[in-house]
Short mmCIF file of C-alpha atoms and ligand atoms in Angstrom, two decimals:
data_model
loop_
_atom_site.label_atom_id
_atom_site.label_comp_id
_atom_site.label_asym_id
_atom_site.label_seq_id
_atom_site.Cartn_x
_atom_site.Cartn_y
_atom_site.Cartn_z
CA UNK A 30 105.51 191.73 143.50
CA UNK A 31 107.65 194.54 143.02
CA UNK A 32 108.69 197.44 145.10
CA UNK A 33 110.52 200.04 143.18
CA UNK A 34 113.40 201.43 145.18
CA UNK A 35 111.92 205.09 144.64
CA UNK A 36 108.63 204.49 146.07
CA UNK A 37 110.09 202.51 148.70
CA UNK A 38 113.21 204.03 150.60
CA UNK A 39 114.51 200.12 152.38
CA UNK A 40 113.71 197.15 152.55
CA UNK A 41 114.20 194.30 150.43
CA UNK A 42 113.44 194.40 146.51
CA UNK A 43 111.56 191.55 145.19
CA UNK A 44 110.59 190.68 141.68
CA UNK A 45 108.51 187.53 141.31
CA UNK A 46 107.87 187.19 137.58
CA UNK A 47 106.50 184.61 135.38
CA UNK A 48 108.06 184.95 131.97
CA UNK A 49 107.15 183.20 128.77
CA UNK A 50 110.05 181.33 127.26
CA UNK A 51 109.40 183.18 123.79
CA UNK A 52 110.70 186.22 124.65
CA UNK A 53 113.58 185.16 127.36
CA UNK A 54 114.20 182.00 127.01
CA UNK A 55 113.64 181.15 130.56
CA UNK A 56 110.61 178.89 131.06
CA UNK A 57 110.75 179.44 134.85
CA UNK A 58 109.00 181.49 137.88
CA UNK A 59 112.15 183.15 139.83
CA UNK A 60 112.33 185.65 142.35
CA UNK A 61 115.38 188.30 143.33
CA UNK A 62 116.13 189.75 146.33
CA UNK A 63 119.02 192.52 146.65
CA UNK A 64 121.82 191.61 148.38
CA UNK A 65 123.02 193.63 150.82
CA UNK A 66 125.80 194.26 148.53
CA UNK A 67 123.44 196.13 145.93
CA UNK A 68 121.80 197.82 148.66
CA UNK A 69 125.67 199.39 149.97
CA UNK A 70 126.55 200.39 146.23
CA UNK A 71 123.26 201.84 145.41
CA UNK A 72 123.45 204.09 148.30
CA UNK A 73 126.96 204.99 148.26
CA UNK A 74 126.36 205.35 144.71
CA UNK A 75 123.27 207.75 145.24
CA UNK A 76 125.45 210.20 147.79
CA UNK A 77 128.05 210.58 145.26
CA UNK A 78 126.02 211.16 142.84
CA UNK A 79 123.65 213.69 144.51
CA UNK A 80 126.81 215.69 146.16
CA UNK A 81 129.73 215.19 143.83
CA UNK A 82 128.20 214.79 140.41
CA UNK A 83 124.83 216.58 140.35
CA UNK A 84 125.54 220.32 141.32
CA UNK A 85 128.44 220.95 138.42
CA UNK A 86 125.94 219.12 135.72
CA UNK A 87 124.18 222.62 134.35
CA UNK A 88 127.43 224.05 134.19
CA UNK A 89 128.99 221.29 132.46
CA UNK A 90 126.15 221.53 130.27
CA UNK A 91 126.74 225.21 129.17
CA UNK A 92 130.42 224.75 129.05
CA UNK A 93 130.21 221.51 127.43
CA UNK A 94 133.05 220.41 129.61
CA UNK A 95 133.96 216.70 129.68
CA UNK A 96 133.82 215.81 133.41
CA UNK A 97 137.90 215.00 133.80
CA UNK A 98 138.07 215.20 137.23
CA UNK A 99 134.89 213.22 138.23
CA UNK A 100 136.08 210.51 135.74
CA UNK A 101 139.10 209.86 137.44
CA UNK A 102 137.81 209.68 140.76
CA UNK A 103 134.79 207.55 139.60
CA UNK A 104 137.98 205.67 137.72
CA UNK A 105 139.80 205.12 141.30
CA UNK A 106 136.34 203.58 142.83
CA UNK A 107 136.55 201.18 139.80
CA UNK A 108 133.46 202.60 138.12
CA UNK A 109 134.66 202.88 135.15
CA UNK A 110 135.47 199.05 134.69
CA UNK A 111 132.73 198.14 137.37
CA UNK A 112 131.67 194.60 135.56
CA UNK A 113 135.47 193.24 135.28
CA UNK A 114 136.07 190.15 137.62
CA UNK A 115 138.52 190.92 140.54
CA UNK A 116 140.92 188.30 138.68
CA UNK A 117 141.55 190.90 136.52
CA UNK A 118 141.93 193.70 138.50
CA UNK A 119 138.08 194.90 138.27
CA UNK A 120 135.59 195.07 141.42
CA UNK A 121 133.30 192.67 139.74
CA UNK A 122 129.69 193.71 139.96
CA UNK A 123 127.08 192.05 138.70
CA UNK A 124 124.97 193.10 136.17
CA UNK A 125 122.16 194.02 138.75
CA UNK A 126 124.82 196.15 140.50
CA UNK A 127 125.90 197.14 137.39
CA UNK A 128 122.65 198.86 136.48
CA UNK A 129 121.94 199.84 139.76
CA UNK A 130 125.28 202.65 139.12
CA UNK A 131 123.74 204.02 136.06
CA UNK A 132 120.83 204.77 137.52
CA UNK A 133 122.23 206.77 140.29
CA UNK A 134 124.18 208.54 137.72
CA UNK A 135 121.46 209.28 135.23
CA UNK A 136 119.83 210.89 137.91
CA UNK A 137 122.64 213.24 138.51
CA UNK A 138 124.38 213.67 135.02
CA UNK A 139 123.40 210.88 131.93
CA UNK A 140 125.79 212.50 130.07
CA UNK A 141 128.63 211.30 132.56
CA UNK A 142 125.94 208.38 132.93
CA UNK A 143 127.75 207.72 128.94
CA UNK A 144 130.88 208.13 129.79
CA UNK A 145 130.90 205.86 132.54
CA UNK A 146 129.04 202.82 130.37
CA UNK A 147 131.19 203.39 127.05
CA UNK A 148 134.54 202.66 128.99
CA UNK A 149 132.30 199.48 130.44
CA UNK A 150 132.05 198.28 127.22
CA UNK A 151 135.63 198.65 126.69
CA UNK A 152 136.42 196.84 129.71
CA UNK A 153 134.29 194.23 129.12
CA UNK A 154 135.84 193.23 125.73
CA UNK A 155 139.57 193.69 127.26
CA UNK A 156 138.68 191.50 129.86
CA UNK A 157 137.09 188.35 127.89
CA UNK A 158 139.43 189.10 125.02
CA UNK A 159 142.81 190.49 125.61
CA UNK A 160 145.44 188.57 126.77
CA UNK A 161 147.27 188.52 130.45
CA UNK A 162 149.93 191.22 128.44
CA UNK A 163 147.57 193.38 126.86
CA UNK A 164 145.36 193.38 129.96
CA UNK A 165 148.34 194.82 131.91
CA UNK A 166 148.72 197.26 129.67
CA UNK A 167 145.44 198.51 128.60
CA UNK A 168 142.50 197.00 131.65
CA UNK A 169 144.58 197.45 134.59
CA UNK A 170 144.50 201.07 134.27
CA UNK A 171 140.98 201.41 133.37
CA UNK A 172 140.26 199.45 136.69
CA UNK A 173 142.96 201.63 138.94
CA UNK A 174 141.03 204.89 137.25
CA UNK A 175 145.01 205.57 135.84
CA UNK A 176 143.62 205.46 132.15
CA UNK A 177 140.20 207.83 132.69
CA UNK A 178 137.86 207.31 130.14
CA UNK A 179 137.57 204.64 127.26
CA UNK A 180 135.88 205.05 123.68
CA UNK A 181 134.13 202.23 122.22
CA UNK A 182 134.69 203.18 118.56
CA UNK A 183 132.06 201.05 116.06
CA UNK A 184 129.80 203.70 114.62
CA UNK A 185 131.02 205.39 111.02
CA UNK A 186 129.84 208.30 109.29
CA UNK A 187 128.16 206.21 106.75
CA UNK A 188 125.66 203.92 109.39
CA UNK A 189 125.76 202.83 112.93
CA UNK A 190 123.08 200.53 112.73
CA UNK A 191 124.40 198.55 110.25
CA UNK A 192 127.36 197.70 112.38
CA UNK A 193 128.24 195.03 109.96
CA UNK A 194 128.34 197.35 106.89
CA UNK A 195 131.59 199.35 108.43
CA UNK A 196 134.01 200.35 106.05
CA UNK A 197 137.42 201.66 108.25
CA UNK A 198 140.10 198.99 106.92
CA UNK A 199 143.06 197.81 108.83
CA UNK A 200 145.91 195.82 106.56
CA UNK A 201 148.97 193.95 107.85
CA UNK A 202 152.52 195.25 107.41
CA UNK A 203 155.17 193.65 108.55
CA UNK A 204 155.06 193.47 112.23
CA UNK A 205 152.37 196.43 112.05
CA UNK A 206 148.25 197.10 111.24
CA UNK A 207 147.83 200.04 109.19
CA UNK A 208 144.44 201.52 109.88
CA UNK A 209 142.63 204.03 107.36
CA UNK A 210 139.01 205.01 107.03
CA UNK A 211 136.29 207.22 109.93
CA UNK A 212 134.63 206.81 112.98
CA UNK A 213 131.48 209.16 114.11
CA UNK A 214 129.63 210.31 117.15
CA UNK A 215 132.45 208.60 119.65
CA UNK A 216 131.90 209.39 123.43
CA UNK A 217 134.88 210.89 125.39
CA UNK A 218 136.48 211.45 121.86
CA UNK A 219 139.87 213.61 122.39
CA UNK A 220 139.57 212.52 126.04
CA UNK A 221 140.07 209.07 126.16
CA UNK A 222 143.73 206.86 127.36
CA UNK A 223 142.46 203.77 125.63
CA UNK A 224 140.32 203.73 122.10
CA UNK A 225 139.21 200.55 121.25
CA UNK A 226 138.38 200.43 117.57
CA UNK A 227 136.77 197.80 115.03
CA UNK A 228 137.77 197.70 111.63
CA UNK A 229 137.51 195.29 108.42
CA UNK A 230 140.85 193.10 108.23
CA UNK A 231 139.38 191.42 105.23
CA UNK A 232 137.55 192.50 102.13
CA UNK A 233 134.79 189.89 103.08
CA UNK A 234 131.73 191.59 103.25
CA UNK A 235 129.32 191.56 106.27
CA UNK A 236 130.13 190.39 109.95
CA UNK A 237 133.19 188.97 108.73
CA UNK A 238 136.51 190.10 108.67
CA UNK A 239 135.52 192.46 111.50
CA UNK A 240 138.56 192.53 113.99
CA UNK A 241 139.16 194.22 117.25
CA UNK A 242 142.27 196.44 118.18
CA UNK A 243 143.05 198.86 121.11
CA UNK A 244 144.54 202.13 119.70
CA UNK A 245 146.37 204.74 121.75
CA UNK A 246 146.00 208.14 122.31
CA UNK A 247 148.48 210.40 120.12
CA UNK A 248 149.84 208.02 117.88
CA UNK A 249 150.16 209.09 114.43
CA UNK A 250 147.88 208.96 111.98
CA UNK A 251 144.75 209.74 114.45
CA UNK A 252 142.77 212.42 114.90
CA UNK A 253 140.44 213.63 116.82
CA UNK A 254 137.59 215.70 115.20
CA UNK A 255 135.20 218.71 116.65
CA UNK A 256 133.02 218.06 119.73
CA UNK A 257 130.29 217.67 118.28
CA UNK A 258 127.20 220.30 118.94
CA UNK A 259 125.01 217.89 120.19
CA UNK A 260 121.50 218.82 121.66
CA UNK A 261 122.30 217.17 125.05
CA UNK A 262 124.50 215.43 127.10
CA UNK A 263 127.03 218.03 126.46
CA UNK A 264 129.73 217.20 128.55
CA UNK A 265 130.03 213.70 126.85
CA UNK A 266 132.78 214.98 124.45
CA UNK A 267 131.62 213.18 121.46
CA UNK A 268 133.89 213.56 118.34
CA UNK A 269 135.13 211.94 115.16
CA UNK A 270 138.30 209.91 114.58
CA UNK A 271 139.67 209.91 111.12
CA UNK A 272 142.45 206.83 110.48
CA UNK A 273 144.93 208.38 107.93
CA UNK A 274 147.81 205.66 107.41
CA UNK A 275 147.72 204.90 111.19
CA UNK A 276 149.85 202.95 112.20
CA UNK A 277 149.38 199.93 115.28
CA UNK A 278 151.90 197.54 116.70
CA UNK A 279 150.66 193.81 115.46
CA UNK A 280 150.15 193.70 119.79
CA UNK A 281 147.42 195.51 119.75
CA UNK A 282 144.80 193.34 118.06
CA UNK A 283 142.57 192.15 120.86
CA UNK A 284 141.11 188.71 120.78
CA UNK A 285 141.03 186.75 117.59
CA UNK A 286 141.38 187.86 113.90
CA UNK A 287 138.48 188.60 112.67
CA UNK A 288 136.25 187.96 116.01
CA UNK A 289 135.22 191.74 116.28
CA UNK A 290 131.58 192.00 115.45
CA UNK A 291 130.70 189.07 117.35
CA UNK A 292 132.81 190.93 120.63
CA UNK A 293 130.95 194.41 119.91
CA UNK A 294 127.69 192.89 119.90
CA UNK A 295 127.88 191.02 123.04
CA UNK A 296 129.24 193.45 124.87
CA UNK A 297 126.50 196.20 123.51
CA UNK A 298 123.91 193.12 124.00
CA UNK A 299 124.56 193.66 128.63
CA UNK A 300 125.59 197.49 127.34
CA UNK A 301 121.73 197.98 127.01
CA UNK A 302 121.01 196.88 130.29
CA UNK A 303 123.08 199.00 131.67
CA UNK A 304 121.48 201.92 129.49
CA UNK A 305 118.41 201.04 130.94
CA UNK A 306 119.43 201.66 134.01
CA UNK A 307 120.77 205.20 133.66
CA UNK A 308 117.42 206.13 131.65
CA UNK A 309 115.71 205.18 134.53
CA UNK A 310 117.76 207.62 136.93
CA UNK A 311 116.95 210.20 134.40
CA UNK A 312 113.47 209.82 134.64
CA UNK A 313 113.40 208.99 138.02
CA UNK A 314 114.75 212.85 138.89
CA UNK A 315 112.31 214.32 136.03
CA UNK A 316 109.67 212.51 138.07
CA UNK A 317 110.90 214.31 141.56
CA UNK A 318 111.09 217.79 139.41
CA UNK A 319 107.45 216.98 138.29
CA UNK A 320 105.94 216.57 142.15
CA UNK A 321 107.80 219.11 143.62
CA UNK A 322 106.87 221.95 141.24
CA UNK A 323 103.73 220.40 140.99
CA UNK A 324 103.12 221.27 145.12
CA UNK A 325 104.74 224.63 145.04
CA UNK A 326 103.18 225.84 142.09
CA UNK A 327 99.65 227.46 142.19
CA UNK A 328 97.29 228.09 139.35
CA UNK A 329 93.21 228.91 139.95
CA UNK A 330 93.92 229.33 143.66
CA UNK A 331 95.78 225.76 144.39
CA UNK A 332 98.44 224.32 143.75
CA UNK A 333 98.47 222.49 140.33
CA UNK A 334 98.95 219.20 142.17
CA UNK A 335 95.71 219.46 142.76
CA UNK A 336 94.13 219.37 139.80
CA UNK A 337 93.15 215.48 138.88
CA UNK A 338 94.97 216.23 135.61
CA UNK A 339 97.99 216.75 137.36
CA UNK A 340 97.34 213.79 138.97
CA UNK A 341 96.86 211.25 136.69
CA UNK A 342 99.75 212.32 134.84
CA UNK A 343 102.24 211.83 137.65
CA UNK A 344 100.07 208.32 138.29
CA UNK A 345 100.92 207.45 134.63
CA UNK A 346 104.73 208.12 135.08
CA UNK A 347 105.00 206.40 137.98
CA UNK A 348 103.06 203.48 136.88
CA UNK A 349 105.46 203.64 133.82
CA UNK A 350 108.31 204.11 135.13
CA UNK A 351 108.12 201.19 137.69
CA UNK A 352 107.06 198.90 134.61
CA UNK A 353 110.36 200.25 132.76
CA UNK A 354 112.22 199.10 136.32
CA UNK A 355 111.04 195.49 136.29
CA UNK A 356 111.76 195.27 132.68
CA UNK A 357 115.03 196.30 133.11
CA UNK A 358 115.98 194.14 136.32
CA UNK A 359 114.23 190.82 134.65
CA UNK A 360 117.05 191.42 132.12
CA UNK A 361 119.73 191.88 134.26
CA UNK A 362 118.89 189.00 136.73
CA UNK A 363 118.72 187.26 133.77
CA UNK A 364 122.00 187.83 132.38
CA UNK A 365 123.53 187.19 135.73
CA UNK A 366 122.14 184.06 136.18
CA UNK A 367 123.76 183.27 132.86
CA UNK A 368 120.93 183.08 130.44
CA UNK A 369 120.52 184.54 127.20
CA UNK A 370 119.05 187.79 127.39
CA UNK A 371 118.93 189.28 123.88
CA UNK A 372 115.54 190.04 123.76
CA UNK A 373 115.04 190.87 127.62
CA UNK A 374 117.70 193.76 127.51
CA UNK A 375 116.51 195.40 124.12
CA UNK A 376 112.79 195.33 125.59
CA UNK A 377 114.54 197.25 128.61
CA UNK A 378 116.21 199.59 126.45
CA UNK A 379 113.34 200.14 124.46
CA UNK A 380 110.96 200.56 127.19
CA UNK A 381 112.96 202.93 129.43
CA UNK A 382 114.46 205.09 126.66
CA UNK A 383 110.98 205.30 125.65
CA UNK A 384 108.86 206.08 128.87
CA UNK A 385 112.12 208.46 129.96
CA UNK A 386 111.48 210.48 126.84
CA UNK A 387 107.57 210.69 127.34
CA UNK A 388 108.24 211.18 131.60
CA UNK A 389 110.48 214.03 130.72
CA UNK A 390 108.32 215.72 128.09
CA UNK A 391 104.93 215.70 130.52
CA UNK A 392 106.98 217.01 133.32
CA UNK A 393 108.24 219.35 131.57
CA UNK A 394 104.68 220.48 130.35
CA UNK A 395 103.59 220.54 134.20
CA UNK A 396 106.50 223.31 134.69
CA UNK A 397 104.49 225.48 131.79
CA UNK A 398 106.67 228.47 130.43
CA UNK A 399 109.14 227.80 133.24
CA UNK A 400 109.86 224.37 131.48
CA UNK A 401 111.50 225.94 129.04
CA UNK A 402 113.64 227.85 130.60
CA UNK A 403 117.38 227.14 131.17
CA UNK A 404 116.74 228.25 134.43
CA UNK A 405 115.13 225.16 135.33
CA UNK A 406 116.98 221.69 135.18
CA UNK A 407 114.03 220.04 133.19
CA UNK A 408 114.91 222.02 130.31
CA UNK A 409 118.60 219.93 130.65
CA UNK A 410 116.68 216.45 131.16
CA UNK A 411 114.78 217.19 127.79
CA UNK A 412 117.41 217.67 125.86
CA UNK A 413 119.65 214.98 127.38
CA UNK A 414 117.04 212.29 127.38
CA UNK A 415 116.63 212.19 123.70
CA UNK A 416 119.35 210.29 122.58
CA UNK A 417 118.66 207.74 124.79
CA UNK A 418 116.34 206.56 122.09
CA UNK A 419 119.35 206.72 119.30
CA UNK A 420 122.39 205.37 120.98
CA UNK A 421 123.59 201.70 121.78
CA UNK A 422 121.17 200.78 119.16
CA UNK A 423 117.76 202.74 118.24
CA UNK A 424 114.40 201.68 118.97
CA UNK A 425 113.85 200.46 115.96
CA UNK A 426 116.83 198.32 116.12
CA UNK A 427 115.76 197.14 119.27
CA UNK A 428 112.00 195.94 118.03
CA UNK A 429 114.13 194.24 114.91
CA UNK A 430 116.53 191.94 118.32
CA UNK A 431 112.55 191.56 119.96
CA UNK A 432 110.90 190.53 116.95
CA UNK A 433 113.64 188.30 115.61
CA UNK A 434 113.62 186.09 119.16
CA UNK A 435 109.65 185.56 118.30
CA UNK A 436 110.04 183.32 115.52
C1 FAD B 512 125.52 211.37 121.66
C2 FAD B 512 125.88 210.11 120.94
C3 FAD B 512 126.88 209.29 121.48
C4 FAD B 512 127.26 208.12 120.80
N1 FAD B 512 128.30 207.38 121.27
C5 FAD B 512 128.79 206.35 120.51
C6 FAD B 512 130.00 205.66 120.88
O1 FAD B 512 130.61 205.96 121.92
N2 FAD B 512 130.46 204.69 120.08
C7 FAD B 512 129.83 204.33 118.93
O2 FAD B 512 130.31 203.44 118.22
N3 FAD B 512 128.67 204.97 118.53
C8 FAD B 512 128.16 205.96 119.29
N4 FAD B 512 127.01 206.63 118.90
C9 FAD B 512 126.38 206.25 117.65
C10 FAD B 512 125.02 205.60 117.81
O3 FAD B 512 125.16 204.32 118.34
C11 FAD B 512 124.35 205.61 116.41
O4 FAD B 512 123.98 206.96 116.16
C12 FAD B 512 123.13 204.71 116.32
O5 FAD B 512 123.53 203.37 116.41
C13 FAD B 512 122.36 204.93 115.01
O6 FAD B 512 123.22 204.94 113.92
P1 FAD B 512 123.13 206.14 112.85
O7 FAD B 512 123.17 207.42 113.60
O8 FAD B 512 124.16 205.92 111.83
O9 FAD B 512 121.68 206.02 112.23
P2 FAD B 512 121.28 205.06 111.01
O10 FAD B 512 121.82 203.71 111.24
O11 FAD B 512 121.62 205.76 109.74
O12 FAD B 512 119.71 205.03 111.17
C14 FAD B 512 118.88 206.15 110.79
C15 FAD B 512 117.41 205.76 111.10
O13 FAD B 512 117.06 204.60 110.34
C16 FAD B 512 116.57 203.60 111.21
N5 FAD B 512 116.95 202.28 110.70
C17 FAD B 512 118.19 201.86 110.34
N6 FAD B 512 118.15 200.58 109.95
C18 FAD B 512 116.86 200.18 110.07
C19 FAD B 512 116.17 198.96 109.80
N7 FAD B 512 116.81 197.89 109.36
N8 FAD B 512 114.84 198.91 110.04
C20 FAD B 512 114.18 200.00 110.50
N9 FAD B 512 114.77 201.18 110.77
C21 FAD B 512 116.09 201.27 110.55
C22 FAD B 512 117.21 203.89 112.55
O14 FAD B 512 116.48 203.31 113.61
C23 FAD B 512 117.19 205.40 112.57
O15 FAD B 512 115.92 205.86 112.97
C24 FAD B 512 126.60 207.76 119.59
C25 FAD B 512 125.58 208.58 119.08
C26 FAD B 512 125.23 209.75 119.73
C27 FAD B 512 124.17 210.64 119.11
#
């Protein structure tokens, strides 16, 4: 049984799923209750994000202004390294928790929403692979909110979903790395205090030779390219980095030589979850925009909520979008219980990215002309929900993770 946290406003959340060890890996019947924990952070998280986060998102939007201030308050309530164990400085939520923030900010702002789960990645990685020096230097300050925002720099101009194929080289010199080559489409670009950046150490081709290092804002030899004119989620800041001659301290390569791709795609692997969760905030406030014009707005002499068109396609989100929940909270009970959860968290991505893009799109067809207006916030959600099918992996990558656990 499950009661999704929309259509219920308390009381305890309960999944009771069977699940077939094919796809999980989990041959097992297990149940989840909320703690009270996830019940305090979800609703703390929800009032921020309704009064802090949700009225400057349109303007944002327009100005494409990356959310500074929000960031470093979000930063000082150790959002931005939320999954970091408190040995380490971090508040240590669980995964459940984890996605349970994203969702309250994709409801409010998804493109802060990416902000908020890049530097998580970063975070993640500093924490399982940097050592008690670097973590000092570089996680400490992403857990105190004294760093801001992190970028998570894998994708190239030449392929993101080919991780493995990425072509920015790093050489040894002396007591230095020299890095050279491109990054592309990197969130908080130009705005970020730590950018953590994988790059080929060896000629070998493939997954190895992929290595790890932290590089800091301002040094020499990096630079920051356009914000991009993206379609949505335009306070994200996402830019280029070009690596010309750039030179690191030997210091700043993070966990072992050449143990990069294996780091990025573990950390993107409980990323997705956490994706998940903030498409399901999106859709979860298209889904409010959808019933509320839906009951104001009249059309033949009633309002259009009455119409058993109307209807059934608000039945069919909801139905959907509570499908897309228990999807994404089998995956993250899963990987906080500690079992592999490959497949679970790229059905969850898939799933919600996809049912968030096709919730948006029929509530913004219920708004008619006014839909596609600026004037009206759905207009924002459309735009900003469609990347949610691109980034952290693309559907298609996602049904290759799936299909692969089959056999
Ligand atoms: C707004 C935004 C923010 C982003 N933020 C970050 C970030 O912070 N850090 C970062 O590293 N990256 C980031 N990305 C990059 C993102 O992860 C990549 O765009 C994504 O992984 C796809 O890579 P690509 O754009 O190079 O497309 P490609 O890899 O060139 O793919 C093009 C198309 O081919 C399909 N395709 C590719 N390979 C296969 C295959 N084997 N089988 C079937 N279909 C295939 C893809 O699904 C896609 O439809 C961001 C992107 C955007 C748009």
């Amino acid at each position: 049984m499950f009661k999704s946290s929309s259509s219920s406003s308390s009381g305890s959340i309960v999944i009771d799923l069977w699940s077939d060890a094919g796809t999980v890996g989990l041959q097992a019947r297990f149940a989840y209750t909320f703690s009270e924990d996830h019940h305090l952070l979800r609703d703390s998280m929800l009032s921020f994000a309704r009064d802090q986060i949700a009225p400057g998102a349109a303007k944002r939007d327009q100005e494409r202004e990356f959310p500074l201030a929000l960031v470093a308050e979000l930063g000082e309530m150790g959002i931005m390294a939320a999954r970091v164990p408190e040995s380490h400085g971090g508040p240590a939520v669980d995964t459940v928790g984890y996605t349970l923030i994203l969702e309250a900010l994709g409801r409010a702002d998804v493109g802060l929403a990416s902000v908020v789960a890049a530097t998580n990645l970063v975070a993640v990685i500093l924490s399982e692979q940097a050592t008690a020096a670097q973590r000092e230097r570089w996680l400490l300050p992403l857990c105190t909110g004294a760093a801001g925002a992190a970028s998570f720099c894998l994708t190239e101009p030449g392929g993101g979903s080919d991780a493995a194929a990425l072509t920015t080289t790093v050489i040894r010199d002396g007591d230095d790395f020299v890095l050279n080559g491109s990054k592309m489409w990197i969130t908080s670009g130009g705005h970020a205090g730590v950018y953590l950046v994988f790059a080929r150490t060896e000629s070998a081709d493939g997954t190895k030779g992929i290595s790890t290092f932290v590089v800091d804002p301002g040094t020499r030899g990096l630079e920051i390219g356009k914000d991009e004119p993206k379609m949505g989620q335009r306070c994200s800041g996402t830019t280029a980095l070009h690596f010309d001659d750039c030179k690191i301290p030997a210091a700043n390569l993070i966990g072992p030589l050449h143990g990069g791709y294996r780091a990025a795609i573990s950390s993107l692997g409980a990323g997705r979850i956490g994706i998940s969760g903030a498409c399901i905030g999106v859709a979860e406030a298209a889904l409010s925009l959808g019933l509320g014009y839906a009951e104001d707005r009249k059309a033949f002499g009633k309002p259009i909520a009455h119409f058993q068109t109307s209807q059934f396609m608000l039945a069919d989100c909801r139905t959907e979008l509570d499908a897309a929940w228990l999807l994404t909270l089998r995956a993250a009970f899963l990987h906080d219980a500690g079992h592999r959860a490959d497949a679970a968290s790229s059905m969850a991505k898939l799933v919600s990215s996809e049912t968030t893009d096709r919730i948006v799109d029929r509530m913004l067809q219920l708004h008619g002309g006014y839909g596609y207006s600026e004037e009206y916030p759905i207009e924002r959600l459309y735009r900003d929900s469609r990347v949610l099918r691109i980034y952290e992996g693309t559907s298609e990558i996602q049904r290759m993770i799936i299909a692969r656990s089959l056999f």
